[in-house]
Amino acid sequence: IGASIGCARYVEAGTTAAQLVERADFALYEAKAHHRGTWVMFAHEHETRMRLQGAIEHALRHADLAAELSLVFQPMVDVGQQRTVAFEALARWHSPELGLVSPDRFIPVAERVGLINELTQILMAKALHAMAAWPAHVGLSFNLSMADITAPEAVGRLCALIEASGVDPSRLQLEATETAMIDDFAQAQAGLARLKALGVSLSLDDFGTGYSSLAYVHRLPVDKLKIDRSFTQGLMEHDSARKIIRSILELSRSLKLDCVVEGVETHEQAALLQALGCRTMQGYLFHRPMAPEAIGPYLRREDVETSALDDTRFSRRRAQ
Ligand code: C2E
Ligand code: CA
Ligand code: CA
């Protein structure tokens, strides 16, 4: 059994019971998010963050989510063939009150206040809709939160959405982080088994950043590892990042899992990763996340470029 604790001290953190409980609760969430297994005392710097999260919570509760939420898509590229094999759907929220809010900010709040299942439903419907316009060889990767996997009704609704869409489930990958599964492993396992039974595949996101990565690879029906971008960022400077990436690539090969490296920003990183045996990459080097309307032109451009490349290879071979 592990425990995380949040505390608030009388006078400094508040003068009424309600204020103190609210601040202790906020400190508890801070502990769970950043200092698991320890205790956090509500401090002055938490006040600003709590206000901001309060504003996000208020706006989320009053939002017309179907209208204000949208998705952008980032290509995952097979560097050997120089082809996009899938797009990862990334949520965007345009709040009339707060402007553009990043998912790093609003997803955790939606999780905390119990709105995440509703958000995920809306986003999944939009993603499946966008995907209908893509060629059949292009897949979709979609991020799930813990509560999407552990609540049986939410899993049921997701399964129904996927089935009703008519999209071939083998084109669909679901991404979950390992931290998302720590709290309720048995429920997560059951939820993932139901989703996988549809024929979708499962990627372990931000791989290498949690503290029990290997246990999850072993006990979950995982198909793909996504190596976290913190390793890619350290790739050129730190020998350790290189060694970690090489080990994860070896691990994925011996377990017969696919592997994607995230956050590739430079040609040097891509070349080094390719030399290490990495095939699928994602990052600003290939493309930033784009609006659904941009995908058609992007894929057509890629088609032209790849066939030009094939022609050059062909004529070079003929010349030899
Ligand atoms: P993630 O799943 O790890 O997504 C990758 C993040 O890295 C995205 O940020 C993407 O824009 C960014 N990124 C991609 N390539 C590069 C690069 O080359 N360099 C750098 N520096 N960054 C790169 P974004 O869109 O802000 O999303 C942040 C996080 O929010 C995601 O991290 C994911 O955990 C969460 N998220 C986004 N959309 C959803 C969603 O629909 N549902 C859920 N549950 N979470 C989501
Ligand atoms: Ca992801
Ligand atoms: Ca990631």
CSV table of C-alpha atoms and ligand atoms in Angstrom, one decimal:
chain,number,residue,atom,x,y,z
A,1,ILE,CA,0.0,0.0,0.0
A,2,GLY,CA,1.3,3.4,-0.9
A,3,ALA,CA,-0.1,6.8,0.2
A,4,SER,CA,0.2,10.4,-0.9
A,5,ILE,CA,-0.9,13.1,1.5
A,6,GLY,CA,-1.9,16.8,1.1
A,7,CYS,CA,-1.8,19.2,4.1
A,8,ALA,CA,-2.9,22.7,4.7
A,9,ARG,CA,-2.0,24.8,7.8
A,10,TYR,CA,-4.5,26.9,9.7
A,11,VAL,CA,-4.1,30.7,9.1
A,12,GLU,CA,-1.4,30.5,6.3
A,13,ALA,CA,-3.7,28.4,4.0
A,14,GLY,CA,-7.1,29.6,5.2
A,15,THR,CA,-9.3,30.5,8.1
A,16,THR,CA,-12.4,28.4,7.4
A,17,ALA,CA,-12.7,24.6,7.4
A,18,ALA,CA,-13.9,24.7,3.8
A,19,GLN,CA,-10.9,26.7,2.6
A,20,LEU,CA,-8.5,24.4,4.5
A,21,VAL,CA,-10.0,21.2,3.1
A,22,GLU,CA,-10.0,22.7,-0.4
A,23,ARG,CA,-6.3,23.6,-0.1
A,24,ALA,CA,-5.3,20.3,1.4
A,25,ASP,CA,-7.1,18.6,-1.4
A,26,PHE,CA,-5.1,20.7,-3.9
A,27,ALA,CA,-1.9,19.8,-2.1
A,28,LEU,CA,-3.0,16.1,-2.4
A,29,TYR,CA,-3.3,16.4,-6.2
A,30,GLU,CA,0.1,18.0,-6.4
A,31,ALA,CA,1.5,15.1,-4.4
A,32,LYS,CA,-0.2,12.5,-6.6
A,33,ALA,CA,1.0,14.3,-9.8
A,34,HIS,CA,4.5,15.2,-8.9
A,35,HIS,CA,5.6,13.6,-5.6
A,36,ARG,CA,3.9,10.2,-5.3
A,37,GLY,CA,4.2,8.5,-2.0
A,38,THR,CA,5.1,11.6,-0.1
A,39,TRP,CA,3.3,14.5,1.5
A,40,VAL,CA,2.9,18.1,0.2
A,41,MET,CA,2.1,21.1,2.4
A,42,PHE,CA,0.0,23.8,0.6
A,43,ALA,CA,2.3,26.7,0.0
A,44,HIS,CA,2.1,30.2,-1.4
A,45,GLU,CA,3.1,29.1,-5.0
A,46,HIS,CA,0.2,26.7,-5.0
A,47,GLU,CA,-2.3,29.6,-4.7
A,48,THR,CA,-1.6,30.9,-8.2
A,49,ARG,CA,-1.7,27.5,-9.8
A,50,MET,CA,-5.0,26.7,-7.9
A,51,ARG,CA,-6.5,30.0,-9.2
A,52,LEU,CA,-5.6,29.2,-12.8
A,53,GLN,CA,-6.9,25.6,-12.5
A,54,GLY,CA,-10.1,27.0,-10.9
A,55,ALA,CA,-10.5,29.3,-13.9
A,56,ILE,CA,-10.0,26.3,-16.3
A,57,GLU,CA,-12.4,24.2,-14.3
A,58,HIS,CA,-15.1,26.9,-14.4
A,59,ALA,CA,-14.7,27.5,-18.1
A,60,LEU,CA,-14.7,23.7,-18.8
A,61,ARG,CA,-17.9,23.2,-16.8
A,62,HIS,CA,-19.6,26.0,-18.8
A,63,ALA,CA,-18.1,25.2,-22.2
A,64,ASP,CA,-19.9,24.0,-25.3
A,65,LEU,CA,-17.3,21.2,-25.5
A,66,ALA,CA,-18.5,19.8,-28.9
A,67,ALA,CA,-18.0,23.3,-30.4
A,68,GLU,CA,-14.9,24.4,-28.5
A,69,LEU,CA,-12.8,21.3,-28.7
A,70,SER,CA,-10.9,20.3,-31.8
A,71,LEU,CA,-8.1,18.1,-32.9
A,72,VAL,CA,-4.8,18.5,-34.7
A,73,PHE,CA,-2.9,15.6,-36.2
A,74,GLN,CA,0.8,14.9,-36.2
A,75,PRO,CA,2.3,12.4,-38.7
A,76,MET,CA,4.2,9.3,-37.5
A,77,VAL,CA,6.6,8.5,-40.3
A,78,ASP,CA,8.3,5.3,-41.5
A,79,VAL,CA,11.7,6.8,-42.2
A,80,GLY,CA,12.8,3.8,-44.3
A,81,GLN,CA,9.9,4.2,-46.8
A,82,GLN,CA,9.6,8.0,-46.1
A,83,ARG,CA,5.9,7.5,-45.7
A,84,THR,CA,3.4,8.6,-43.1
A,85,VAL,CA,1.9,5.4,-41.5
A,86,ALA,CA,-0.4,7.1,-39.0
A,87,PHE,CA,-1.4,10.4,-37.4
A,88,GLU,CA,-1.6,11.0,-33.6
A,89,ALA,CA,-4.7,13.0,-32.7
A,90,LEU,CA,-3.9,15.9,-30.2
A,91,ALA,CA,-6.6,17.8,-28.5
A,92,ARG,CA,-7.0,21.6,-28.7
A,93,TRP,CA,-9.4,23.7,-26.7
A,94,HIS,CA,-10.4,27.2,-27.8
A,95,SER,CA,-12.2,28.7,-24.8
A,96,PRO,CA,-14.1,32.0,-25.4
A,97,GLU,CA,-13.1,33.1,-21.9
A,98,LEU,CA,-9.5,31.8,-21.7
A,99,GLY,CA,-8.4,31.6,-25.3
A,100,LEU,CA,-6.3,28.7,-26.5
A,101,VAL,CA,-5.6,26.4,-23.6
A,102,SER,CA,-3.0,23.6,-24.0
A,103,PRO,CA,-3.9,20.0,-23.3
A,104,ASP,CA,-1.2,19.8,-20.7
A,105,ARG,CA,-3.3,22.2,-18.7
A,106,PHE,CA,-6.9,21.2,-19.4
A,107,ILE,CA,-6.7,17.4,-19.6
A,108,PRO,CA,-5.4,17.1,-16.0
A,109,VAL,CA,-8.2,19.4,-14.8
A,110,ALA,CA,-10.8,17.5,-16.8
A,111,GLU,CA,-9.5,14.3,-15.2
A,112,ARG,CA,-9.7,15.8,-11.7
A,113,VAL,CA,-13.2,17.1,-12.0
A,114,GLY,CA,-14.6,14.1,-13.7
A,115,LEU,CA,-15.2,15.6,-17.2
A,116,ILE,CA,-12.6,13.6,-19.0
A,117,ASN,CA,-14.9,10.8,-20.2
A,118,GLU,CA,-17.2,13.3,-21.9
A,119,LEU,CA,-14.2,15.0,-23.5
A,120,THR,CA,-12.8,11.8,-24.8
A,121,GLN,CA,-16.1,10.8,-26.3
A,122,ILE,CA,-16.3,14.1,-28.2
A,123,LEU,CA,-12.7,13.9,-29.3
A,124,MET,CA,-12.9,10.2,-30.4
A,125,ALA,CA,-16.0,11.0,-32.5
A,126,LYS,CA,-14.1,13.9,-34.2
A,127,ALA,CA,-11.0,11.7,-34.8
A,128,LEU,CA,-13.0,8.9,-36.3
A,129,HIS,CA,-14.8,11.4,-38.5
A,130,ALA,CA,-11.6,12.9,-39.7
A,131,MET,CA,-10.1,9.6,-40.4
A,132,ALA,CA,-12.9,8.6,-42.8
A,133,ALA,CA,-11.3,10.9,-45.4
A,134,TRP,CA,-7.8,9.3,-45.2
A,135,PRO,CA,-6.4,6.4,-47.3
A,136,ALA,CA,-6.9,3.0,-45.8
A,137,HIS,CA,-3.2,2.5,-45.2
A,138,VAL,CA,-3.0,5.5,-42.8
A,139,GLY,CA,-3.8,4.8,-39.2
A,140,LEU,CA,-4.9,6.9,-36.3
A,141,SER,CA,-3.3,7.0,-32.8
A,142,PHE,CA,-5.6,8.4,-30.0
A,143,ASN,CA,-4.7,9.3,-26.4
A,144,LEU,CA,-6.7,7.9,-23.6
A,145,SER,CA,-6.7,8.9,-19.9
A,146,MET,CA,-6.8,6.5,-17.0
A,147,ALA,CA,-10.5,7.2,-16.3
A,148,ASP,CA,-11.3,6.3,-19.9
A,149,ILE,CA,-9.9,2.8,-19.4
A,150,THR,CA,-11.0,2.1,-15.8
A,151,ALA,CA,-14.6,3.1,-15.9
A,152,PRO,CA,-16.6,0.2,-17.5
A,153,GLU,CA,-19.4,2.5,-18.9
A,154,ALA,CA,-16.8,4.8,-20.5
A,155,VAL,CA,-15.1,1.8,-22.1
A,156,GLY,CA,-18.5,0.6,-23.3
A,157,ARG,CA,-19.3,3.9,-24.9
A,158,LEU,CA,-15.9,4.1,-26.6
A,159,CYS,CA,-16.3,0.5,-28.0
A,160,ALA,CA,-19.8,1.5,-29.3
A,161,LEU,CA,-18.4,4.7,-31.0
A,162,ILE,CA,-15.6,2.7,-32.7
A,163,GLU,CA,-18.0,0.0,-33.9
A,164,ALA,CA,-20.6,2.5,-35.2
A,165,SER,CA,-18.0,4.4,-37.1
A,166,GLY,CA,-17.4,1.6,-39.6
A,167,VAL,CA,-13.6,2.3,-39.4
A,168,ASP,CA,-11.5,-0.8,-39.6
A,169,PRO,CA,-10.3,-1.2,-36.0
A,170,SER,CA,-6.9,-2.5,-37.1
A,171,ARG,CA,-6.2,1.1,-38.2
A,172,LEU,CA,-6.7,2.4,-34.7
A,173,GLN,CA,-4.0,2.6,-32.0
A,174,LEU,CA,-4.9,3.7,-28.5
A,175,GLU,CA,-2.1,5.4,-26.5
A,176,ALA,CA,-2.0,5.2,-22.7
A,177,THR,CA,0.7,6.2,-20.3
A,178,GLU,CA,2.0,3.8,-17.7
A,179,THR,CA,1.2,6.3,-14.9
A,180,ALA,CA,-2.4,6.2,-16.1
A,181,MET,CA,-2.5,2.6,-15.1
A,182,ILE,CA,-0.9,2.6,-11.7
A,183,ASP,CA,-4.0,3.5,-9.7
A,184,ASP,CA,-6.3,0.7,-10.7
A,185,PHE,CA,-4.3,-1.9,-12.5
A,186,ALA,CA,-7.0,-4.7,-12.6
A,187,GLN,CA,-9.7,-2.3,-13.9
A,188,ALA,CA,-7.2,-0.9,-16.5
A,189,GLN,CA,-6.4,-4.4,-17.6
A,190,ALA,CA,-10.1,-5.3,-18.0
A,191,GLY,CA,-10.9,-2.1,-19.9
A,192,LEU,CA,-7.9,-2.5,-22.3
A,193,ALA,CA,-8.9,-6.2,-22.9
A,194,ARG,CA,-12.4,-5.1,-24.0
A,195,LEU,CA,-11.0,-2.4,-26.3
A,196,LYS,CA,-8.4,-4.8,-27.7
A,197,ALA,CA,-11.1,-7.4,-28.4
A,198,LEU,CA,-12.4,-5.0,-31.1
A,199,GLY,CA,-9.1,-5.3,-33.0
A,200,VAL,CA,-7.4,-2.0,-32.0
A,201,SER,CA,-3.8,-2.0,-30.9
A,202,LEU,CA,-2.3,-0.5,-27.8
A,203,SER,CA,0.7,1.8,-27.4
A,204,LEU,CA,2.5,2.6,-24.2
A,205,ASP,CA,3.1,6.3,-24.3
A,206,ASP,CA,6.0,8.3,-22.7
A,207,PHE,CA,7.8,5.0,-22.3
A,208,GLY,CA,10.7,5.1,-19.9
A,209,THR,CA,9.5,8.0,-17.8
A,210,GLY,CA,7.5,6.1,-15.3
A,211,TYR,CA,9.0,3.9,-12.6
A,212,SER,CA,7.7,0.5,-13.5
A,213,SER,CA,7.7,0.5,-17.3
A,214,LEU,CA,8.9,-3.1,-17.5
A,215,ALA,CA,6.1,-4.5,-15.3
A,216,TYR,CA,3.5,-2.9,-17.6
A,217,VAL,CA,5.0,-4.2,-20.9
A,218,HIS,CA,5.0,-7.6,-19.4
A,219,ARG,CA,1.4,-7.6,-17.9
A,220,LEU,CA,-0.5,-5.6,-20.5
A,221,PRO,CA,-1.5,-6.5,-24.0
A,222,VAL,CA,0.9,-3.9,-25.5
A,223,ASP,CA,1.7,-3.7,-29.2
A,224,LYS,CA,3.9,-0.6,-29.4
A,225,LEU,CA,6.2,1.5,-27.2
A,226,LYS,CA,6.5,5.2,-27.7
A,227,ILE,CA,9.9,6.4,-26.5
A,228,ASP,CA,9.4,9.7,-24.6
A,229,ARG,CA,10.8,12.8,-26.2
A,230,SER,CA,13.0,13.6,-23.1
A,231,PHE,CA,15.3,10.9,-24.4
A,232,THR,CA,15.3,12.3,-27.9
A,233,GLN,CA,16.2,15.7,-26.6
A,234,GLY,CA,19.2,14.4,-24.7
A,235,LEU,CA,20.3,12.2,-27.6
A,236,MET,CA,23.1,14.4,-29.0
A,237,GLU,CA,24.6,15.5,-25.7
A,238,HIS,CA,24.1,12.5,-23.4
A,239,ASP,CA,25.6,9.1,-24.0
A,240,SER,CA,23.1,7.8,-21.4
A,241,ALA,CA,20.0,8.9,-23.5
A,242,ARG,CA,21.5,7.1,-26.5
A,243,LYS,CA,22.1,3.9,-24.5
A,244,ILE,CA,18.6,4.0,-23.1
A,245,ILE,CA,17.1,4.4,-26.6
A,246,ARG,CA,19.2,1.6,-27.9
A,247,SER,CA,18.1,-0.7,-25.0
A,248,ILE,CA,14.4,0.2,-25.5
A,249,LEU,CA,14.8,-0.6,-29.2
A,250,GLU,CA,16.4,-3.9,-28.4
A,251,LEU,CA,13.7,-4.7,-25.9
A,252,SER,CA,10.9,-3.9,-28.4
A,253,ARG,CA,12.6,-6.1,-31.0
A,254,SER,CA,13.0,-9.1,-28.7
A,255,LEU,CA,9.4,-8.7,-27.5
A,256,LYS,CA,8.2,-8.2,-31.1
A,257,LEU,CA,6.7,-4.8,-30.3
A,258,ASP,CA,6.7,-1.8,-32.6
A,259,CYS,CA,8.5,1.2,-31.4
A,260,VAL,CA,8.1,4.9,-32.2
A,261,VAL,CA,10.5,7.7,-31.1
A,262,GLU,CA,8.8,11.0,-30.3
A,263,GLY,CA,10.1,14.6,-30.4
A,264,VAL,CA,12.5,14.3,-33.3
A,265,GLU,CA,13.4,17.8,-34.2
A,266,THR,CA,16.7,17.7,-36.2
A,267,HIS,CA,18.2,15.8,-39.1
A,268,GLU,CA,21.1,14.8,-36.8
A,269,GLN,CA,18.7,13.2,-34.3
A,270,ALA,CA,16.9,11.3,-37.1
A,271,ALA,CA,20.1,10.0,-38.6
A,272,LEU,CA,21.4,8.8,-35.3
A,273,LEU,CA,18.1,7.2,-34.5
A,274,GLN,CA,18.0,5.5,-37.8
A,275,ALA,CA,21.5,4.1,-37.2
A,276,LEU,CA,20.3,2.8,-33.9
A,277,GLY,CA,17.6,0.8,-35.8
A,278,CYS,CA,14.6,3.0,-35.3
A,279,ARG,CA,12.1,2.9,-38.1
A,280,THR,CA,9.1,5.0,-37.0
A,281,MET,CA,9.5,8.6,-35.9
A,282,GLN,CA,7.4,11.5,-34.9
A,283,GLY,CA,8.4,15.1,-34.3
A,284,TYR,CA,8.6,18.7,-35.6
A,285,LEU,CA,11.3,17.6,-38.1
A,286,PHE,CA,8.6,15.8,-40.1
A,287,HIS,CA,5.7,18.0,-39.3
A,288,ARG,CA,4.0,20.0,-36.6
A,289,PRO,CA,0.5,18.8,-35.6
A,290,MET,CA,-1.8,20.0,-38.4
A,291,ALA,CA,-5.5,20.8,-38.8
A,292,PRO,CA,-7.6,18.0,-40.4
A,293,GLU,CA,-8.0,20.0,-43.6
A,294,ALA,CA,-4.2,20.1,-44.1
A,295,ILE,CA,-3.9,16.3,-44.1
A,296,GLY,CA,-5.2,15.7,-47.7
A,297,PRO,CA,-2.7,18.1,-49.3
A,298,TYR,CA,0.1,16.8,-47.0
A,299,LEU,CA,-0.4,13.2,-48.1
A,300,ARG,CA,-0.6,14.2,-51.8
A,301,ARG,CA,2.7,16.1,-51.5
A,302,GLU,CA,4.2,13.1,-49.7
A,303,ASP,CA,3.0,10.8,-52.6
A,304,VAL,CA,4.6,13.0,-55.2
A,305,GLU,CA,7.9,13.2,-53.2
A,306,THR,CA,8.1,9.5,-52.6
A,307,SER,CA,7.4,8.5,-56.2
A,308,ALA,CA,10.0,11.1,-57.3
A,309,LEU,CA,12.4,9.4,-55.0
A,310,ASP,CA,11.4,5.9,-56.3
A,311,ASP,CA,12.0,7.3,-59.9
A,312,THR,CA,15.5,8.5,-59.0
A,313,ARG,CA,16.3,5.2,-57.4
A,314,PHE,CA,15.0,3.3,-60.4
A,315,SER,CA,16.9,5.4,-63.0
A,316,ARG,CA,20.1,5.1,-60.8
A,317,ARG,CA,19.7,1.3,-60.8
A,318,ARG,CA,19.2,1.3,-64.6
A,319,ALA,CA,22.3,3.5,-65.1
A,320,GLN,CA,24.3,1.0,-63.1
B,1,C2E,P1,1.8,13.3,-25.8
B,1,C2E,O1,0.8,12.3,-25.9
B,1,C2E,O2,3.2,12.9,-25.4
B,1,C2E,O3,1.9,14.1,-27.2
B,1,C2E,C1,3.0,14.6,-27.8
B,1,C2E,C2,3.2,16.1,-27.5
B,1,C2E,O4,4.5,16.5,-28.0
B,1,C2E,C3,2.2,17.0,-28.2
B,1,C2E,O5,2.0,18.1,-27.4
B,1,C2E,C4,3.0,17.4,-29.4
B,1,C2E,O6,2.5,18.6,-30.0
B,1,C2E,C5,4.4,17.5,-28.9
B,1,C2E,N1,5.4,17.3,-29.9
B,1,C2E,C6,5.4,16.6,-31.0
B,1,C2E,N2,6.5,16.6,-31.7
B,1,C2E,C7,7.4,17.4,-31.0
B,1,C2E,C8,8.7,17.9,-31.1
B,1,C2E,O7,9.4,17.5,-32.1
B,1,C2E,N3,9.2,18.7,-30.2
B,1,C2E,C9,8.5,19.1,-29.1
B,1,C2E,N4,9.1,19.8,-28.2
B,1,C2E,N5,7.2,18.7,-28.9
B,1,C2E,C10,6.7,17.9,-29.8
B,1,C2E,P2,0.5,18.6,-27.1
B,1,C2E,O8,-0.3,18.6,-28.3
B,1,C2E,O9,0.6,20.0,-26.4
B,1,C2E,O10,-0.1,17.6,-26.1
B,1,C2E,C11,0.4,17.5,-24.8
B,1,C2E,C12,-0.1,16.3,-24.0
B,1,C2E,O11,-1.5,16.4,-23.7
B,1,C2E,C13,0.0,14.9,-24.8
B,1,C2E,O12,1.3,14.4,-24.7
B,1,C2E,C14,-1.0,14.1,-24.1
B,1,C2E,O13,-0.5,13.6,-22.9
B,1,C2E,C15,-2.1,15.1,-23.8
B,1,C2E,N6,-3.1,15.0,-24.8
B,1,C2E,C16,-3.2,15.7,-26.0
B,1,C2E,N7,-4.4,15.3,-26.6
B,1,C2E,C17,-5.0,14.5,-25.8
B,1,C2E,C18,-6.3,13.8,-25.9
B,1,C2E,O14,-7.0,13.9,-26.9
B,1,C2E,N8,-6.6,13.0,-24.8
B,1,C2E,C19,-5.8,12.9,-23.7
B,1,C2E,N9,-6.2,12.1,-22.7
B,1,C2E,N10,-4.6,13.5,-23.6
B,1,C2E,C20,-4.3,14.3,-24.6
B,2,CA,CA,0.6,10.4,-27.0
B,3,CA,CA,4.2,10.9,-25.6
